Amino acid sequence: EVRLVESGGGLIQPGGSLRLSCAASGFTVSGNFMNWVRQAPGQGLEWVSITYTDGATYYSDSVKGRFTISRDNSKNLLSLQMNSLRADDTAVYYCARGPNADAWGQGTTVTVSS
Amino acid sequence: EIVLTQSPATLSLSPGERATLSCRASQIVNNYFAWYQQKPGQAPRLLIYDISNRAPGIPARFSGSGSGTHFTLTISSLEPEDFALYYCLQRNNWPWTFGQGTTVDIK
């Protein structure tokens, strides 16, 4: 069974850092495009970042230079390092598999507030 | 950035009725187009990918069509579990972008 479980969310002050993790099972992160998508409270979906199987990475303009996506193939883990957090980064963060996002985790909530 | 505009914002229908959701792109997106369903408190679920391919496990009442800049999701006969929020997505150009969503609610 394909499963994705995010963790690492929480309450953080503006300017702080947080590292999100996404543990995958039932497939290998090394063999798939992997994504982070977020949803601000009461808002729609925003694609945050993607990592391709060849190692290429892309970021939305809103997070470029502040967030870094990475994968640990030995642990079958996807991560998102988030630095210089702002109030508008407050959202539920989902990891999703593949170019079509055919499997999603349940999400982890990040709240940026003083 | 490709902007996706979904219409209508809300669709009020009864079970058994046909639902037609529209998504227009500001630029041509080729085949890299998908539809997702989201229910309150849940993660989105992939329904349709590459314009018209149903994801595994998705009932045949869901179908996707369109080309270029205009795409449609059709639910042929609404079941109670289909009342939800629907998003379109383009992955032709980075940044991949979602539409703002269409809510299908019970009339």
PDB file of N, CA and C in Angstrom, chain A residues 33 35 37 39 43-50 52 58-61 64 94 98-107, chain B residues 1 32-34 36 38 41-46 48-50 55-56 85 87 89-91 94-100:
ATOM      1  N   PHE A  33       9.130  11.427  -9.094  1.00  0.00           N
ATOM      2  CA  PHE A  33       9.077  12.855  -8.812  1.00  0.00           C
ATOM      3  C   PHE A  33       8.384  12.990  -7.456  1.00  0.00           C
ATOM      4  N   ASN A  35       6.800  15.959  -4.570  1.00  0.00           N
ATOM      5  CA  ASN A  35       6.322  17.332  -4.524  1.00  0.00           C
ATOM      6  C   ASN A  35       5.933  17.761  -3.113  1.00  0.00           C
ATOM      7  N   VAL A  37       3.098  20.579  -1.717  1.00  0.00           N
ATOM      8  CA  VAL A  37       1.983  21.455  -2.062  1.00  0.00           C
ATOM      9  C   VAL A  37       1.435  21.996  -0.747  1.00  0.00           C
ATOM     10  N   GLN A  39      -1.582  24.577   1.411  1.00  0.00           N
ATOM     11  CA  GLN A  39      -2.923  25.157   1.383  1.00  0.00           C
ATOM     12  C   GLN A  39      -3.080  26.044   2.608  1.00  0.00           C
ATOM     13  N   GLN A  43      -8.044  28.588   1.938  1.00  0.00           N
ATOM     14  CA  GLN A  43      -7.628  28.983   0.591  1.00  0.00           C
ATOM     15  C   GLN A  43      -7.444  27.761  -0.307  1.00  0.00           C
ATOM     16  N   GLY A  44      -7.042  28.026  -1.540  1.00  0.00           N
ATOM     17  CA  GLY A  44      -6.814  26.963  -2.503  1.00  0.00           C
ATOM     18  C   GLY A  44      -5.429  26.351  -2.372  1.00  0.00           C
ATOM     19  N   LEU A  45      -5.091  25.538  -3.358  1.00  0.00           N
ATOM     20  CA  LEU A  45      -3.828  24.792  -3.356  1.00  0.00           C
ATOM     21  C   LEU A  45      -2.732  25.565  -4.067  1.00  0.00           C
ATOM     22  N   GLU A  46      -1.521  25.470  -3.556  1.00  0.00           N
ATOM     23  CA  GLU A  46      -0.354  26.123  -4.166  1.00  0.00           C
ATOM     24  C   GLU A  46       0.781  25.115  -4.254  1.00  0.00           C
ATOM     25  N   TRP A  47       1.308  24.906  -5.467  1.00  0.00           N
ATOM     26  CA  TRP A  47       2.461  24.038  -5.640  1.00  0.00           C
ATOM     27  C   TRP A  47       3.701  24.761  -5.127  1.00  0.00           C
ATOM     28  N   VAL A  48       4.420  24.137  -4.221  1.00  0.00           N
ATOM     29  CA  VAL A  48       5.564  24.774  -3.588  1.00  0.00           C
ATOM     30  C   VAL A  48       6.878  24.368  -4.233  1.00  0.00           C
ATOM     31  N   SER A  49       7.063  23.063  -4.413  1.00  0.00           N
ATOM     32  CA  SER A  49       8.355  22.584  -4.893  1.00  0.00           C
ATOM     33  C   SER A  49       8.228  21.177  -5.435  1.00  0.00           C
ATOM     34  N   ILE A  50       9.142  20.840  -6.340  1.00  0.00           N
ATOM     35  CA  ILE A  50       9.197  19.500  -6.893  1.00  0.00           C
ATOM     36  C   ILE A  50      10.659  19.090  -7.035  1.00  0.00           C
ATOM     37  N   TYR A  52      12.804  16.176  -9.210  1.00  0.00           N
ATOM     38  CA  TYR A  52      12.729  15.166 -10.232  1.00  0.00           C
ATOM     39  C   TYR A  52      13.665  14.012  -9.895  1.00  0.00           C
ATOM     40  N   TYR A  58      12.611  22.484  -8.496  1.00  0.00           N
ATOM     41  CA  TYR A  58      11.953  23.728  -8.852  1.00  0.00           C
ATOM     42  C   TYR A  58      11.176  24.235  -7.644  1.00  0.00           C
ATOM     43  N   TYR A  59      11.055  25.547  -7.580  1.00  0.00           N
ATOM     44  CA  TYR A  59      10.360  26.184  -6.467  1.00  0.00           C
ATOM     45  C   TYR A  59       9.419  27.257  -7.000  1.00  0.00           C
ATOM     46  N   SER A  60       8.345  27.483  -6.270  1.00  0.00           N
ATOM     47  CA  SER A  60       7.505  28.619  -6.603  1.00  0.00           C
ATOM     48  C   SER A  60       8.259  29.898  -6.259  1.00  0.00           C
ATOM     49  N   ASP A  61       7.902  30.982  -6.915  1.00  0.00           N
ATOM     50  CA  ASP A  61       8.575  32.250  -6.648  1.00  0.00           C
ATOM     51  C   ASP A  61       8.440  32.668  -5.194  1.00  0.00           C
ATOM     52  N   LYS A  64      11.199  30.561  -3.302  1.00  0.00           N
ATOM     53  CA  LYS A  64      12.535  30.416  -3.875  1.00  0.00           C
ATOM     54  C   LYS A  64      13.562  31.167  -3.051  1.00  0.00           C
ATOM     55  N   TYR A  94       1.437  19.507   2.250  1.00  0.00           N
ATOM     56  CA  TYR A  94       1.258  18.132   1.815  1.00  0.00           C
ATOM     57  C   TYR A  94       2.457  17.705   0.978  1.00  0.00           C
ATOM     58  N   GLY A  98       4.810  11.907  -7.562  1.00  0.00           N
ATOM     59  CA  GLY A  98       4.704  11.826  -9.003  1.00  0.00           C
ATOM     60  C   GLY A  98       4.272  13.098  -9.690  1.00  0.00           C
ATOM     61  N   PRO A  99       4.455  13.118 -11.013  1.00  0.00           N
ATOM     62  CA  PRO A  99       4.078  14.317 -11.767  1.00  0.00           C
ATOM     63  C   PRO A  99       2.585  14.582 -11.745  1.00  0.00           C
ATOM     64  N   ASN A 100       1.795  13.584 -11.468  1.00  0.00           N
ATOM     65  CA  ASN A 100       0.351  13.774 -11.388  1.00  0.00           C
ATOM     66  C   ASN A 100      -0.167  13.840  -9.958  1.00  0.00           C
ATOM     67  N   ALA A 101       0.751  13.798  -8.979  1.00  0.00           N
ATOM     68  CA  ALA A 101       0.330  13.838  -7.570  1.00  0.00           C
ATOM     69  C   ALA A 101      -0.754  12.813  -7.329  1.00  0.00           C
ATOM     70  N   ASP A 102      -0.433  11.549  -7.601  1.00  0.00           N
ATOM     71  CA  ASP A 102      -1.447  10.511  -7.500  1.00  0.00           C
ATOM     72  C   ASP A 102      -1.574   9.926  -6.099  1.00  0.00           C
ATOM     73  N   ALA A 103      -0.737  10.357  -5.185  1.00  0.00           N
ATOM     74  CA  ALA A 103      -0.845   9.944  -3.783  1.00  0.00           C
ATOM     75  C   ALA A 103      -0.404  11.109  -2.921  1.00  0.00           C
ATOM     76  N   TRP A 104      -1.147  11.356  -1.846  1.00  0.00           N
ATOM     77  CA  TRP A 104      -0.901  12.493  -0.958  1.00  0.00           C
ATOM     78  C   TRP A 104      -0.833  12.008   0.480  1.00  0.00           C
ATOM     79  N   GLY A 105      -0.058  12.739   1.276  1.00  0.00           N
ATOM     80  CA  GLY A 105      -0.109  12.518   2.700  1.00  0.00           C
ATOM     81  C   GLY A 105      -1.300  13.237   3.301  1.00  0.00           C
ATOM     82  N   GLN A 106      -1.423  13.155   4.621  1.00  0.00           N
ATOM     83  CA  GLN A 106      -2.552  13.798   5.308  1.00  0.00           C
ATOM     84  C   GLN A 106      -2.265  15.267   5.617  1.00  0.00           C
ATOM     85  N   GLY A 107      -0.999  15.677   5.442  1.00  0.00           N
ATOM     86  CA  GLY A 107      -0.620  17.065   5.656  1.00  0.00           C
ATOM     87  C   GLY A 107      -0.098  17.327   7.060  1.00  0.00           C
TER      88      GLY A 107
ATOM     89  N   GLU B   1       3.506  33.025 -15.521  1.00  0.00           N
ATOM     90  CA  GLU B   1       2.748  32.021 -14.809  1.00  0.00           C
ATOM     91  C   GLU B   1       1.404  31.803 -15.506  1.00  0.00           C
ATOM     92  N   TYR B  32      -0.813  18.354 -20.259  1.00  0.00           N
ATOM     93  CA  TYR B  32      -0.411  18.283 -18.853  1.00  0.00           C
ATOM     94  C   TYR B  32      -1.426  18.964 -17.961  1.00  0.00           C
ATOM     95  N   PHE B  33      -2.575  18.296 -17.838  1.00  0.00           N
ATOM     96  CA  PHE B  33      -3.711  18.906 -17.162  1.00  0.00           C
ATOM     97  C   PHE B  33      -4.413  17.841 -16.332  1.00  0.00           C
ATOM     98  N   ALA B  34      -4.797  18.212 -15.112  1.00  0.00           N
ATOM     99  CA  ALA B  34      -5.401  17.243 -14.196  1.00  0.00           C
ATOM    100  C   ALA B  34      -6.525  17.875 -13.391  1.00  0.00           C
ATOM    101  N   TYR B  36      -8.589  17.381  -9.493  1.00  0.00           N
ATOM    102  CA  TYR B  36      -8.526  16.812  -8.148  1.00  0.00           C
ATOM    103  C   TYR B  36      -9.828  17.110  -7.415  1.00  0.00           C
ATOM    104  N   GLN B  38     -11.349  17.493  -3.441  1.00  0.00           N
ATOM    105  CA  GLN B  38     -10.966  17.646  -2.042  1.00  0.00           C
ATOM    106  C   GLN B  38     -12.207  17.769  -1.175  1.00  0.00           C
ATOM    107  N   GLY B  41     -11.186  18.753   5.416  1.00  0.00           N
ATOM    108  CA  GLY B  41     -10.285  18.069   6.321  1.00  0.00           C
ATOM    109  C   GLY B  41      -9.474  16.953   5.693  1.00  0.00           C
ATOM    110  N   GLN B  42      -9.578  16.803   4.365  1.00  0.00           N
ATOM    111  CA  GLN B  42      -8.852  15.736   3.685  1.00  0.00           C
ATOM    112  C   GLN B  42      -7.876  16.301   2.665  1.00  0.00           C
ATOM    113  N   ALA B  43      -6.900  15.477   2.310  1.00  0.00           N
ATOM    114  CA  ALA B  43      -5.994  15.833   1.233  1.00  0.00           C
ATOM    115  C   ALA B  43      -6.723  15.722  -0.102  1.00  0.00           C
ATOM    116  N   PRO B  44      -6.244  16.444  -1.102  1.00  0.00           N
ATOM    117  CA  PRO B  44      -6.818  16.282  -2.437  1.00  0.00           C
ATOM    118  C   PRO B  44      -6.622  14.856  -2.940  1.00  0.00           C
ATOM    119  N   ARG B  45      -7.477  14.475  -3.880  1.00  0.00           N
ATOM    120  CA  ARG B  45      -7.390  13.154  -4.507  1.00  0.00           C
ATOM    121  C   ARG B  45      -7.375  13.338  -6.014  1.00  0.00           C
ATOM    122  N   LEU B  46      -6.449  12.692  -6.682  1.00  0.00           N
ATOM    123  CA  LEU B  46      -6.375  12.774  -8.137  1.00  0.00           C
ATOM    124  C   LEU B  46      -7.555  12.042  -8.758  1.00  0.00           C
ATOM    125  N   ILE B  48      -8.457  12.835 -12.512  1.00  0.00           N
ATOM    126  CA  ILE B  48      -8.188  12.778 -13.948  1.00  0.00           C
ATOM    127  C   ILE B  48      -6.790  13.340 -14.188  1.00  0.00           C
ATOM    128  N   TYR B  49      -6.004  12.676 -15.039  1.00  0.00           N
ATOM    129  CA  TYR B  49      -4.700  13.205 -15.427  1.00  0.00           C
ATOM    130  C   TYR B  49      -4.566  13.190 -16.948  1.00  0.00           C
ATOM    131  N   ASP B  50      -3.660  14.024 -17.436  1.00  0.00           N
ATOM    132  CA  ASP B  50      -3.450  14.150 -18.883  1.00  0.00           C
ATOM    133  C   ASP B  50      -4.766  14.354 -19.624  1.00  0.00           C
ATOM    134  N   ALA B  55      -7.788   8.297 -12.966  1.00  0.00           N
ATOM    135  CA  ALA B  55      -6.825   7.680 -12.056  1.00  0.00           C
ATOM    136  C   ALA B  55      -7.378   6.336 -11.587  1.00  0.00           C
ATOM    137  N   PRO B  56      -6.507   5.444 -11.167  1.00  0.00           N
ATOM    138  CA  PRO B  56      -6.982   4.126 -10.675  1.00  0.00           C
ATOM    139  C   PRO B  56      -8.003   4.281  -9.563  1.00  0.00           C
ATOM    140  N   LEU B  85     -15.130  19.864  -3.248  1.00  0.00           N
ATOM    141  CA  LEU B  85     -14.416  20.939  -3.936  1.00  0.00           C
ATOM    142  C   LEU B  85     -13.529  20.311  -5.007  1.00  0.00           C
ATOM    143  N   TYR B  87     -10.531  20.983  -8.035  1.00  0.00           N
ATOM    144  CA  TYR B  87      -9.473  21.856  -8.537  1.00  0.00           C
ATOM    145  C   TYR B  87      -8.924  21.320  -9.860  1.00  0.00           C
ATOM    146  N   LEU B  89      -5.484  21.589 -12.468  1.00  0.00           N
ATOM    147  CA  LEU B  89      -4.051  21.822 -12.351  1.00  0.00           C
ATOM    148  C   LEU B  89      -3.401  21.748 -13.715  1.00  0.00           C
ATOM    149  N   GLN B  90      -2.480  22.671 -13.979  1.00  0.00           N
ATOM    150  CA  GLN B  90      -1.653  22.547 -15.186  1.00  0.00           C
ATOM    151  C   GLN B  90      -0.218  22.308 -14.758  1.00  0.00           C
ATOM    152  N   ARG B  91       0.442  21.407 -15.456  1.00  0.00           N
ATOM    153  CA  ARG B  91       1.865  21.174 -15.202  1.00  0.00           C
ATOM    154  C   ARG B  91       2.646  21.265 -16.518  1.00  0.00           C
ATOM    155  N   TRP B  94       6.396  25.522 -15.434  1.00  0.00           N
ATOM    156  CA  TRP B  94       6.625  25.827 -14.034  1.00  0.00           C
ATOM    157  C   TRP B  94       6.442  27.333 -13.830  1.00  0.00           C
ATOM    158  N   PRO B  95       5.803  27.836 -12.774  1.00  0.00           N
ATOM    159  CA  PRO B  95       5.270  27.030 -11.676  1.00  0.00           C
ATOM    160  C   PRO B  95       3.961  26.350 -12.045  1.00  0.00           C
ATOM    161  N   TRP B  96       3.829  25.097 -11.679  1.00  0.00           N
ATOM    162  CA  TRP B  96       2.560  24.433 -11.848  1.00  0.00           C
ATOM    163  C   TRP B  96       1.516  25.226 -11.066  1.00  0.00           C
ATOM    164  N   THR B  97       0.340  25.343 -11.616  1.00  0.00           N
ATOM    165  CA  THR B  97      -0.674  26.182 -10.983  1.00  0.00           C
ATOM    166  C   THR B  97      -2.014  25.465 -10.936  1.00  0.00           C
ATOM    167  N   PHE B  98      -2.747  25.773  -9.872  1.00  0.00           N
ATOM    168  CA  PHE B  98      -4.095  25.255  -9.676  1.00  0.00           C
ATOM    169  C   PHE B  98      -5.097  26.355  -9.996  1.00  0.00           C
ATOM    170  N   GLY B  99      -6.294  25.930 -10.372  1.00  0.00           N
ATOM    171  CA  GLY B  99      -7.399  26.865 -10.395  1.00  0.00           C
ATOM    172  C   GLY B  99      -7.844  27.158  -8.966  1.00  0.00           C
ATOM    173  N   GLN B 100      -8.777  28.094  -8.843  1.00  0.00           N
ATOM    174  CA  GLN B 100      -9.205  28.522  -7.508  1.00  0.00           C
ATOM    175  C   GLN B 100     -10.255  27.596  -6.911  1.00  0.00           C
TER     176      GLN B 100
END
